[in-house]
Every structure is written in C-alpha cells, then in structure tokens.
C-alpha cells in the first residue's frame, strides 16, 4: 500500500492482494446482480457478462477515475416483467436499450450546460440526506435476507437464518476492526467465507451441493451465444415498428435510475474525497452507464447501474484501484463461462449475503451523516431540519408510487413505478427551490463561499 491511507485509482496492488480484493467486489455484487434476471426471466449468464462488460465500458469512458462496479438495476424489474408478459422479451429488451439512449442524451445535455447548476440544485443538506436514504432504504432488504426464508410462497422469520447472518456479520466486523494488514482490507470476503463455512458445518442441507456437481465445467462460446446471449431478440424487435411504441413503456424508467446514478456518484465522491462531478465529469459517468445499459440489452441482459454494495466495499477498504474493479469485471465474465463456478456462487446462502449487506448498506448511510458533520449543516435552522426530515421519511418509508391503471397516456404511464429514493430526491429538490434562506442549506463550512458569491 502507498504512504497515504488509501490505494488510489491509478495504483495497482500486488497480485497476491489484487486477486482477493477483486473477488471481494465480485461477491459483493453477485447476489443482487443475479436476482434481477431470476425475477424478470432474463438469462443469468447474460447478466453476469453484461455486468462485467458494462463495468469495463464505464471505466473506459470515465478514464478509469471512478471505481464503480455496474450490476443489474432493480428499477426496471416491474416494467420488464409487465412488458415481457404482454409484448414478449424482445420488446422488453428494446425498452432497456432505449433507456440506455436516454442516459446518452442526458449526458450530452450535461456536457453542454455544465454541472454548476447542480451545486445550486443539490446543496449539502439535500445531498447528505439523499445519501443516507440510499443506504437506509436498503435496510429492509438486508434484514429480510438475513432473517427470513420463503416457505410455501410466504416469507417467514427463520432462527437458522438469523444464526447464520449473525455469524457472518460478526466475522465481517472482526475482520474490519480487529485484523491488521491486508486481511483488514477484505472483511466482506472473509465474512462470506466465514458464513459459508459455518453454514456448511452446521446447516449443510441449506447448500445445494448437487447443483455444483451437475453443472458443466465449461460453456463454449457457441453454446453461450446459442443458449444464453439472446442477441436476436433485440434485433428482431427493432425491425417491428409496433415494438418501438410498446418499448417506450420502459424507456422513461431511465429518469428514475438517473436519480439513483446521481446519488451513487455523490456517495463515491464523498468516499474518495474528490469532486467526481467535475473530474472526470457527470457527463462521462452518465454516458458510461448509458452505453453499458445499451450493450447489456443487446446481449439479453438487464439495464446496468452503479452498485451500492461495491461502494460500501470502497468505503470500508479505502482501496479505489481501477485495476481491482477491472479484474472483478473480468472475473464476472470468465465465471459465466465456467458452469461449476457459477453454480458454486449461486449456492451462497441468502443469510450470508444478508449479513454482509447489513454492513455495506449501513456504511453508505454513514457517509451521509459524515457529510452533515463535515459541512457543518446547522439543524437548529428550521429550513434545514424540514428539508432533511422530509427527505429521510419519504425515502426510508419503503413504498413505491405506481401509475398502474392511469388512462391518460396509458402506454407511457401504466406500470411505471417511481421508487422511494427517487421520490424523496424530488421532494428535497422541490423544497430547497421554494423555501427562503437557501444559503443555510450549504452549511457553515461553505459560509464564506456563499457570502463571496452573493
């Protein structure tokens, strides 16, 4: 490691450290990335390849300055299921492809008009609150994974799941806090290994060993294209004029995931203590995410998004090396061709993933609280208190606003869902725009800057 207390984006750890650091990022994203194709009926191998390719594309477009990993986006699950059931999977993929083009269009607008307007639109009190929401809104997901099992279609509390997740959580915390040297940099990997090992010893029946045995050792490239990468579905839909209008049901979801992208970039900026909005620029990160989404749709995978789980890993380890992220992306692609490795990863018990997710999502929220402190946001000021309170409650509430059944512009609005994170962001921006006393939202740390600008 270098003299500073972090590994920067341009630095490459030694191979003995590079490999486990990359595998840790792979494990962090794996559960959520494969869950999306499972729920939507898309191919798991295509999703893994898309996440790897998308991450490499994102890093190339952002000049390797943003160490974010891209995985499957949850925002598109409902629309993909609905469009697939009504119009077929090809039309759903066309909609995902168009959503990628929406990103590209917005990126062009940001490049033309700059990001100065974002400082006025999103002051520290708004940004920090959104970051807290991004982390805590996922708390329910982490706790459900850690404590529940599905029995006859119903989710119920399981003492076994709680036991496994607590062991995993304990191993992760000990590794992060008490271990020294390189081992302190891979707490998530050690937590997963510890949780998996404990499950194998105490509850071996929860691991589907047969699936590993049955899985093929290697999937050839022709087999991958014929059985998993469904390129023809999108190209066929593109030749159908009627498919384009139907696909537009999905495309507007890009504006919801754009909000998520912005929040994630702000989180990463905070973790790295640098302004990624300006260097390499929001336009580059949006373009990278958009191109990755379009490529994913082309090979039959779900839309891409930057992953909070992996940002949590960055915050814990302070290893920002692009080589680590790039190798994790390569592993995702290679593992999709190895049937046994993919099958092994699929056997990781959900409570194990839940145990490490508690730490990862909590770390993201903590970055928001840190931002309050560093910017000296004054919560004795009623304006700041009201804005933060509104964002936090609407964001952590865990609801979704659905336009199902709307008759006006039904093709565009039916089954369009705005999640709580996006809605809370809109609330924060709106309140900051209409309430007087905007200078207080910048925090005491920026007081001189605000006064000089005035």
Coordinates of C-alpha atoms in Angstrom, one line a residue:
X1 CA 0.0 0.0 0.0
X2 CA 1.2 3.6 -0.7
X3 CA 2.2 6.1 2.0
X4 CA -1.3 7.6 2.2
X5 CA -4.0 5.7 4.0
X6 CA -5.8 4.6 0.8
X7 CA -5.0 3.0 -2.6
X8 CA -5.7 5.4 -5.4
X9 CA -7.4 4.7 -8.7
X10 CA -4.1 4.6 -10.7
X11 CA -2.3 2.3 -8.2
X12 CA -2.3 -1.5 -8.7
X13 CA -1.9 -3.8 -5.6
X14 CA 0.5 -6.8 -5.8
X15 CA -1.1 -9.8 -7.4
X16 CA -1.5 -11.6 -4.0
X17 CA -3.7 -8.7 -2.9
X18 CA -5.2 -7.9 -6.2
X19 CA -6.9 -11.3 -6.6
X20 CA -8.8 -11.4 -3.2
X21 CA -9.7 -7.7 -3.4
X22 CA -11.3 -8.3 -6.8
X23 CA -13.1 -11.4 -5.8
X24 CA -14.5 -9.5 -2.8
X25 CA -16.1 -7.0 -5.2
X26 CA -17.5 -9.9 -7.2
X27 CA -19.1 -11.5 -4.2
X28 CA -20.5 -8.1 -3.1
X29 CA -22.4 -7.6 -6.3
X30 CA -23.3 -11.2 -7.1
X31 CA -26.4 -11.7 -5.1
X32 CA -28.3 -8.6 -6.4
X33 CA -27.0 -8.9 -10.0
X34 CA -28.3 -12.4 -10.5
X35 CA -31.5 -11.8 -8.6
X36 CA -32.8 -9.3 -11.3
X37 CA -32.6 -11.9 -14.2
X38 CA -34.2 -14.5 -11.9
X39 CA -37.2 -12.3 -11.2
X40 CA -37.5 -11.0 -14.8
X41 CA -36.9 -14.2 -16.7
X42 CA -33.7 -12.9 -18.3
X43 CA -30.6 -15.1 -18.5
X44 CA -28.2 -15.2 -15.5
X45 CA -25.1 -15.7 -17.6
X46 CA -26.1 -12.8 -19.8
X47 CA -26.5 -10.6 -16.7
X48 CA -23.0 -11.6 -15.4
X49 CA -21.4 -10.9 -18.7
X50 CA -23.3 -7.7 -19.1
X51 CA -22.1 -6.5 -15.6
X52 CA -18.5 -7.3 -16.5
X53 CA -18.6 -5.7 -19.9
X54 CA -20.6 -2.8 -18.6
X55 CA -18.1 -2.1 -15.8
X56 CA -15.2 -2.2 -18.3
X57 CA -17.1 0.2 -20.7
X58 CA -17.9 2.5 -17.8
X59 CA -14.3 2.6 -16.7
X60 CA -13.1 3.3 -20.2
X61 CA -15.5 6.2 -20.7
X62 CA -14.8 7.7 -17.3
X63 CA -11.0 7.5 -17.9
X64 CA -10.6 5.0 -15.0
X65 CA -11.2 7.7 -12.5
X66 CA -14.5 6.4 -11.0
X67 CA -14.0 2.9 -9.4
X68 CA -17.7 1.9 -9.6
X69 CA -18.9 -1.6 -10.4
X70 CA -22.0 -1.9 -12.6
X71 CA -24.6 -4.6 -11.9
X72 CA -28.3 -5.3 -12.7
X73 CA -30.7 -2.4 -12.0
X74 CA -33.7 -3.1 -9.7
X75 CA -35.6 -0.1 -11.0
X76 CA -36.6 -1.9 -14.2
X77 CA -37.8 -5.2 -12.7
X78 CA -41.6 -4.4 -12.7
X79 CA -41.7 -2.8 -16.2
X80 CA -39.6 -5.7 -17.7
X81 CA -41.9 -8.3 -16.2
X82 CA -45.0 -6.5 -17.5
X83 CA -43.8 -5.8 -21.0
X84 CA -42.4 -9.3 -21.4
X85 CA -45.8 -10.8 -20.4
X86 CA -47.7 -8.6 -22.8
X87 CA -45.4 -8.0 -25.8
X88 CA -42.5 -10.5 -25.4
X89 CA -39.0 -10.4 -24.1
X90 CA -37.6 -8.8 -27.3
X91 CA -39.7 -5.7 -26.8
X92 CA -38.7 -5.5 -23.1
X93 CA -35.0 -5.6 -24.2
X94 CA -35.7 -2.9 -26.8
X95 CA -37.1 -0.7 -24.0
X96 CA -34.0 -1.3 -21.9
X97 CA -31.9 -0.4 -25.0
X98 CA -33.8 2.9 -25.3
X99 CA -33.4 3.7 -21.7
X100 CA -29.6 3.5 -22.3
X101 CA -30.0 6.0 -25.1
X102 CA -31.9 8.3 -22.6
X103 CA -28.7 8.3 -20.5
X104 CA -26.7 9.2 -23.5
X105 CA -29.0 12.1 -24.4
X106 CA -28.9 13.5 -20.8
X107 CA -25.1 13.1 -20.8
X108 CA -24.9 15.3 -23.9
X109 CA -27.0 17.9 -22.2
X110 CA -24.9 17.9 -19.1
X111 CA -21.7 18.3 -21.2
X112 CA -23.2 21.3 -23.0
X113 CA -24.6 23.2 -20.0
X114 CA -22.1 22.0 -17.3
X115 CA -22.7 21.0 -13.7
X116 CA -22.7 24.3 -11.9
X117 CA -26.4 24.2 -11.7
X118 CA -26.1 21.0 -9.6
X119 CA -24.4 22.9 -6.7
X120 CA -27.5 25.2 -6.6
X121 CA -29.9 22.4 -7.1
X122 CA -28.3 20.0 -4.6
X123 CA -26.7 21.7 -1.6
X124 CA -25.1 19.6 1.2
X125 CA -28.3 19.3 3.3
X126 CA -30.1 17.7 0.3
X127 CA -27.1 15.6 -0.9
X128 CA -26.3 14.2 2.5
X129 CA -29.9 13.3 3.2
X130 CA -30.2 11.5 -0.2
X131 CA -27.0 9.6 0.6
X132 CA -28.5 8.5 4.0
X133 CA -31.7 7.4 2.2
X134 CA -29.8 5.4 -0.4
X135 CA -28.2 3.4 2.4
X136 CA -31.1 3.1 4.9
X137 CA -33.8 2.5 2.2
X138 CA -32.0 -0.8 1.6
X139 CA -32.0 -1.7 5.3
X140 CA -35.2 -3.7 4.9
X141 CA -33.7 -5.7 2.0
X142 CA -30.6 -6.6 4.1
X143 CA -32.6 -7.5 7.2
X144 CA -35.0 -9.7 5.2
X145 CA -32.1 -11.5 3.6
X146 CA -30.6 -12.0 7.0
X147 CA -33.6 -13.2 8.9
X148 CA -36.2 -14.7 6.6
X149 CA -36.8 -17.7 4.4
X150 CA -39.6 -18.4 1.9
X151 CA -41.9 -21.2 2.9
X152 CA -44.8 -22.2 0.6
X153 CA -44.6 -18.8 -1.1
X154 CA -44.6 -16.8 2.2
X155 CA -41.6 -15.0 3.8
X156 CA -41.2 -16.0 7.4
X157 CA -38.7 -15.4 10.2
X158 CA -36.1 -18.2 10.5
X159 CA -33.9 -18.7 13.6
X160 CA -31.4 -20.5 11.4
X161 CA -31.2 -17.6 9.0
X162 CA -30.6 -15.2 11.9
X163 CA -27.9 -17.5 13.3
X164 CA -26.1 -17.7 10.0
X165 CA -26.3 -14.0 9.3
X166 CA -25.1 -13.0 12.8
X167 CA -22.1 -15.3 12.4
X168 CA -21.4 -13.7 9.0
X169 CA -21.8 -10.2 10.4
X170 CA -19.6 -10.9 13.4
X171 CA -16.8 -12.3 11.2
X172 CA -17.1 -9.2 8.9
X173 CA -16.9 -6.8 11.8
X174 CA -13.9 -8.6 13.5
X175 CA -12.1 -8.6 10.1
X176 CA -12.8 -4.9 9.5
X177 CA -12.0 -3.6 13.0
X178 CA -9.6 -6.0 14.7
X179 CA -7.5 -7.5 11.9
X180 CA -4.4 -5.7 10.7
X181 CA -2.5 -5.5 7.4
X182 CA -4.0 -6.9 4.2
X183 CA -6.7 -9.0 6.0
X184 CA -8.3 -5.8 7.2
X185 CA -8.9 -4.9 3.5
X186 CA -11.0 -7.9 2.7
X187 CA -13.6 -8.0 5.5
X188 CA -16.5 -8.7 3.2
X189 CA -14.7 -11.6 1.5
X190 CA -13.7 -13.0 4.9
X191 CA -17.3 -12.6 6.2
X192 CA -18.7 -14.5 3.2
X193 CA -16.2 -17.3 3.6
X194 CA -16.8 -17.5 7.3
X195 CA -20.6 -17.5 6.9
X196 CA -20.4 -20.1 4.1
X197 CA -18.1 -22.3 6.1
X198 CA -20.3 -22.1 9.2
X199 CA -23.4 -23.0 7.1
X200 CA -21.5 -26.0 5.5
X201 CA -20.6 -27.3 9.0
X202 CA -23.9 -26.6 10.9
X203 CA -26.6 -26.5 8.2
X204 CA -25.2 -28.3 5.2
X205 CA -28.7 -29.1 4.0
X206 CA -29.1 -25.4 3.0
X207 CA -26.4 -25.7 0.4
X208 CA -27.4 -27.3 -2.9
X209 CA -24.2 -29.4 -3.5
X210 CA -25.9 -31.3 -6.3
X211 CA -26.2 -28.2 -8.5
X212 CA -22.4 -27.8 -8.4
X213 CA -21.9 -31.5 -9.4
X214 CA -24.4 -31.3 -12.3
X215 CA -23.2 -28.0 -13.7
X216 CA -20.8 -28.2 -16.7
X217 CA -17.2 -27.4 -16.2
X218 CA -17.0 -25.1 -19.2
X219 CA -19.5 -23.4 -21.5
X220 CA -18.2 -22.9 -25.1
X221 CA -18.6 -19.6 -26.9
X222 CA -21.0 -21.1 -29.5
X223 CA -23.1 -22.6 -26.6
X224 CA -23.0 -19.2 -24.8
X225 CA -24.4 -17.4 -27.9
X226 CA -27.0 -20.0 -28.7
X227 CA -28.2 -20.7 -25.2
X228 CA -27.6 -17.6 -23.1
X229 CA -26.8 -14.4 -25.2
X230 CA -30.1 -13.7 -27.0
X231 CA -28.9 -11.1 -29.4
X232 CA -31.6 -12.0 -31.9
X233 CA -34.4 -11.0 -29.6
X234 CA -33.5 -7.3 -29.7
X235 CA -32.6 -7.1 -33.4
X236 CA -35.9 -8.7 -34.3
X237 CA -37.8 -6.3 -32.1
X238 CA -36.0 -3.4 -33.8
X239 CA -37.5 -4.4 -37.2
X240 CA -41.0 -4.3 -35.8
X241 CA -42.5 -0.7 -35.9
X242 CA -45.1 -1.6 -33.3
X243 CA -42.5 -2.8 -30.9
X244 CA -40.9 0.7 -30.6
X245 CA -44.1 2.2 -29.2
X246 CA -44.6 -0.7 -26.7
X247 CA -40.9 -0.4 -25.7
X248 CA -41.4 3.2 -24.7
X249 CA -43.2 1.9 -21.6
X250 CA -39.8 1.0 -20.2
X251 CA -37.7 3.9 -21.5
X252 CA -39.0 6.6 -19.1
X253 CA -37.7 4.5 -16.1
X254 CA -34.3 5.8 -17.1
X255 CA -35.2 9.1 -15.4
X256 CA -35.8 7.3 -12.2
X257 CA -32.5 5.4 -12.4
X258 CA -30.7 8.7 -13.3
X259 CA -31.5 9.9 -9.9
X260 CA -30.0 6.8 -8.4
X261 CA -26.9 7.3 -10.6
X262 CA -26.5 10.8 -9.4
X263 CA -26.8 9.8 -5.7
X264 CA -24.3 7.0 -6.2
X265 CA -21.8 9.3 -7.8
X266 CA -22.2 11.7 -4.9
X267 CA -21.6 8.8 -2.5
X268 CA -18.4 7.8 -4.4
X269 CA -17.2 11.4 -4.4
X270 CA -17.7 11.5 -0.7
X271 CA -15.9 8.2 -0.1
X272 CA -12.9 9.3 -2.3
X273 CA -12.9 12.9 -1.0
X274 CA -12.8 14.4 -4.5
X275 CA -15.3 16.0 -6.9
X276 CA -16.1 13.3 -9.5
X277 CA -18.9 15.6 -10.8
X278 CA -16.2 17.7 -12.4
X279 CA -13.4 15.2 -13.0
X280 CA -14.0 13.1 -15.0
X281 CA -17.4 14.7 -15.0
X282 CA -21.1 13.7 -14.6
X283 CA -21.5 13.6 -18.4
X284 CA -18.9 10.9 -18.6
X285 CA -20.4 8.8 -15.8
X286 CA -23.9 9.1 -17.4
X287 CA -22.5 8.2 -20.8
X288 CA -20.7 5.2 -19.4
X289 CA -23.9 3.9 -17.6
X290 CA -26.0 4.5 -20.7
X291 CA -23.7 2.7 -23.1
X292 CA -23.3 -0.2 -20.6
X293 CA -27.1 -0.4 -20.4
X294 CA -27.5 -0.5 -24.2
X295 CA -24.8 -3.2 -24.6
X296 CA -26.5 -5.2 -21.8
X297 CA -29.8 -5.1 -23.6
X298 CA -28.1 -6.1 -26.9
X299 CA -26.9 -9.4 -25.4
X300 CA -30.1 -10.1 -23.5
X301 CA -29.2 -8.7 -20.0
X302 CA -31.0 -6.2 -17.7
X303 CA -30.1 -2.5 -17.6
X304 CA -27.0 -1.6 -15.6
X305 CA -26.4 0.7 -12.7
X306 CA -23.6 1.5 -10.3
X307 CA -23.8 -0.7 -7.2
X308 CA -24.2 0.5 -3.6
X309 CA -22.8 -2.8 -2.3
X310 CA -19.5 -2.2 -4.0
X311 CA -19.4 1.4 -2.9
X312 CA -19.7 0.0 0.7
X313 CA -16.6 -2.1 -0.1
X314 CA -14.7 1.0 -1.2
X315 CA -15.6 2.9 2.0
X316 CA -14.5 0.0 4.2
X317 CA -11.2 -0.9 2.5
X318 CA -10.3 2.5 1.1
X319 CA -8.9 0.7 -2.0
X320 CA -10.0 2.6 -5.0
X321 CA -7.8 0.9 -7.5
X322 CA -9.3 0.7 -11.0
X323 CA -7.3 -2.5 -11.5
X324 CA -9.2 -4.2 -8.7
X325 CA -12.6 -3.2 -10.2
X326 CA -11.5 -4.1 -13.7
X327 CA -10.3 -7.6 -12.6
X328 CA -13.6 -8.1 -10.8
X329 CA -15.4 -7.4 -14.1
X330 CA -13.1 -9.8 -15.9
X331 CA -13.9 -12.5 -13.3
X332 CA -17.6 -11.9 -13.8
X333 CA -17.2 -12.6 -17.5
X334 CA -15.0 -15.6 -17.0
X335 CA -17.1 -17.1 -14.3
X336 CA -20.2 -17.0 -16.5
X337 CA -18.4 -19.4 -18.9
X338 CA -17.5 -21.8 -16.0
X339 CA -20.7 -23.6 -15.1
X340 CA -19.3 -25.0 -11.8
X341 CA -18.1 -21.7 -10.5
X342 CA -21.4 -20.0 -11.4
X343 CA -23.2 -22.9 -9.7
X344 CA -21.0 -22.5 -6.6
X345 CA -21.6 -18.8 -6.4
X346 CA -25.4 -19.5 -6.6
X347 CA -25.1 -21.8 -3.5
X348 CA -24.0 -18.9 -1.3
X349 CA -26.8 -18.9 1.4
X350 CA -29.0 -15.8 1.3
X351 CA -28.5 -15.2 5.1
X352 CA -24.7 -14.9 4.4
X353 CA -25.3 -12.2 1.8
X354 CA -27.7 -10.6 4.2
X355 CA -25.1 -10.5 7.0
X356 CA -22.6 -8.6 4.9
X357 CA -25.2 -6.4 3.4
X358 CA -26.1 -5.0 6.8
X359 CA -22.6 -3.6 7.0
X360 CA -22.4 -2.5 3.3
X361 CA -25.7 -0.6 3.3
X362 CA -25.0 0.9 6.7
X363 CA -21.6 2.3 5.6
X364 CA -23.3 4.1 2.7
X365 CA -25.8 5.8 5.1
X366 CA -22.8 6.7 7.4
X367 CA -21.2 8.6 4.6
X368 CA -24.3 10.9 4.5
X369 CA -24.0 11.6 8.2
X370 CA -20.4 12.3 7.8
X371 CA -21.3 14.9 5.1
X372 CA -23.6 16.7 7.6
X373 CA -20.7 17.0 10.0
X374 CA -18.0 18.0 7.6
X375 CA -20.2 20.7 6.0
X376 CA -21.4 21.8 9.4
X377 CA -25.0 21.7 8.4
X378 CA -27.0 23.6 11.1
X379 CA -30.0 21.6 12.2
X380 CA -31.0 24.4 14.6
X381 CA -32.1 26.1 11.4
X382 CA -35.8 25.1 10.8
X383 CA -35.3 25.1 7.0
X384 CA -32.5 22.5 7.1
X385 CA -34.4 20.4 9.6
X386 CA -37.6 20.3 7.5
X387 CA -35.8 19.5 4.2
X388 CA -33.8 16.7 5.8
X389 CA -36.8 15.3 7.7
X390 CA -38.9 15.3 4.5
X391 CA -36.2 13.5 2.5
X392 CA -35.5 10.9 5.2
X393 CA -39.0 9.9 6.0
X394 CA -40.2 9.8 2.4
X395 CA -37.1 8.0 1.3
X396 CA -36.8 5.4 4.1
X397 CA -40.6 4.7 4.1
X398 CA -40.1 1.8 1.7
X399 CA -43.0 2.5 -0.7
X400 CA -43.4 2.8 -4.4
X401 CA -45.7 5.2 -6.4
X402 CA -47.3 3.3 -9.2
X403 CA -49.2 4.7 -12.2
X404 CA -51.0 1.5 -12.9
X405 CA -54.4 2.0 -14.3
X406 CA -53.9 5.6 -15.4
X407 CA -55.8 6.2 -18.6
X408 CA -54.1 9.3 -19.9
X409 CA -51.0 8.4 -21.9
X410 CA -51.6 4.9 -20.7
X411 CA -48.9 3.4 -22.9
X412 CA -46.3 5.5 -21.2
X413 CA -47.6 5.5 -17.6
X414 CA -49.2 2.1 -17.0
X415 CA -46.9 0.1 -14.7
X416 CA -44.4 2.9 -14.4
X417 CA -43.2 2.9 -10.8
X418 CA -41.2 5.6 -9.0
X419 CA -39.3 4.3 -6.1
X420 CA -39.0 5.9 -2.7
X421 CA -35.4 7.1 -3.3
X422 CA -36.3 8.9 -6.5
X423 CA -39.4 10.4 -4.9
X424 CA -37.5 11.7 -1.8
X425 CA -34.9 13.3 -4.1
X426 CA -37.6 15.2 -6.0
X427 CA -39.1 16.3 -2.6
X428 CA -35.7 17.6 -1.4
X429 CA -35.0 19.5 -4.6
X430 CA -38.5 21.0 -4.6
X431 CA -38.4 22.1 -1.0
X432 CA -35.0 23.7 -1.4
X433 CA -36.2 25.5 -4.5
X434 CA -39.3 27.1 -2.9
X435 CA -38.2 27.8 0.7
X436 CA -36.4 31.0 1.5
X437 CA -32.9 31.2 3.1
X438 CA -31.1 29.0 0.5
X439 CA -27.7 29.9 1.9
X440 CA -28.3 27.9 5.1
X441 CA -28.5 24.7 3.1
X442 CA -24.8 25.0 2.1
X443 CA -23.7 24.5 5.7
X444 CA -21.3 26.6 7.8
X445 CA -18.3 25.1 6.0
X446 CA -19.3 26.9 2.8
X447 CA -20.5 30.1 4.5
X448 CA -17.6 32.2 3.2
X449 CA -18.0 30.8 -0.3
X450 CA -21.8 31.7 -0.3
X451 CA -21.2 35.2 1.0
X452 CA -18.5 35.9 -1.6
X453 CA -20.8 34.6 -4.4
X454 CA -23.5 36.9 -3.2

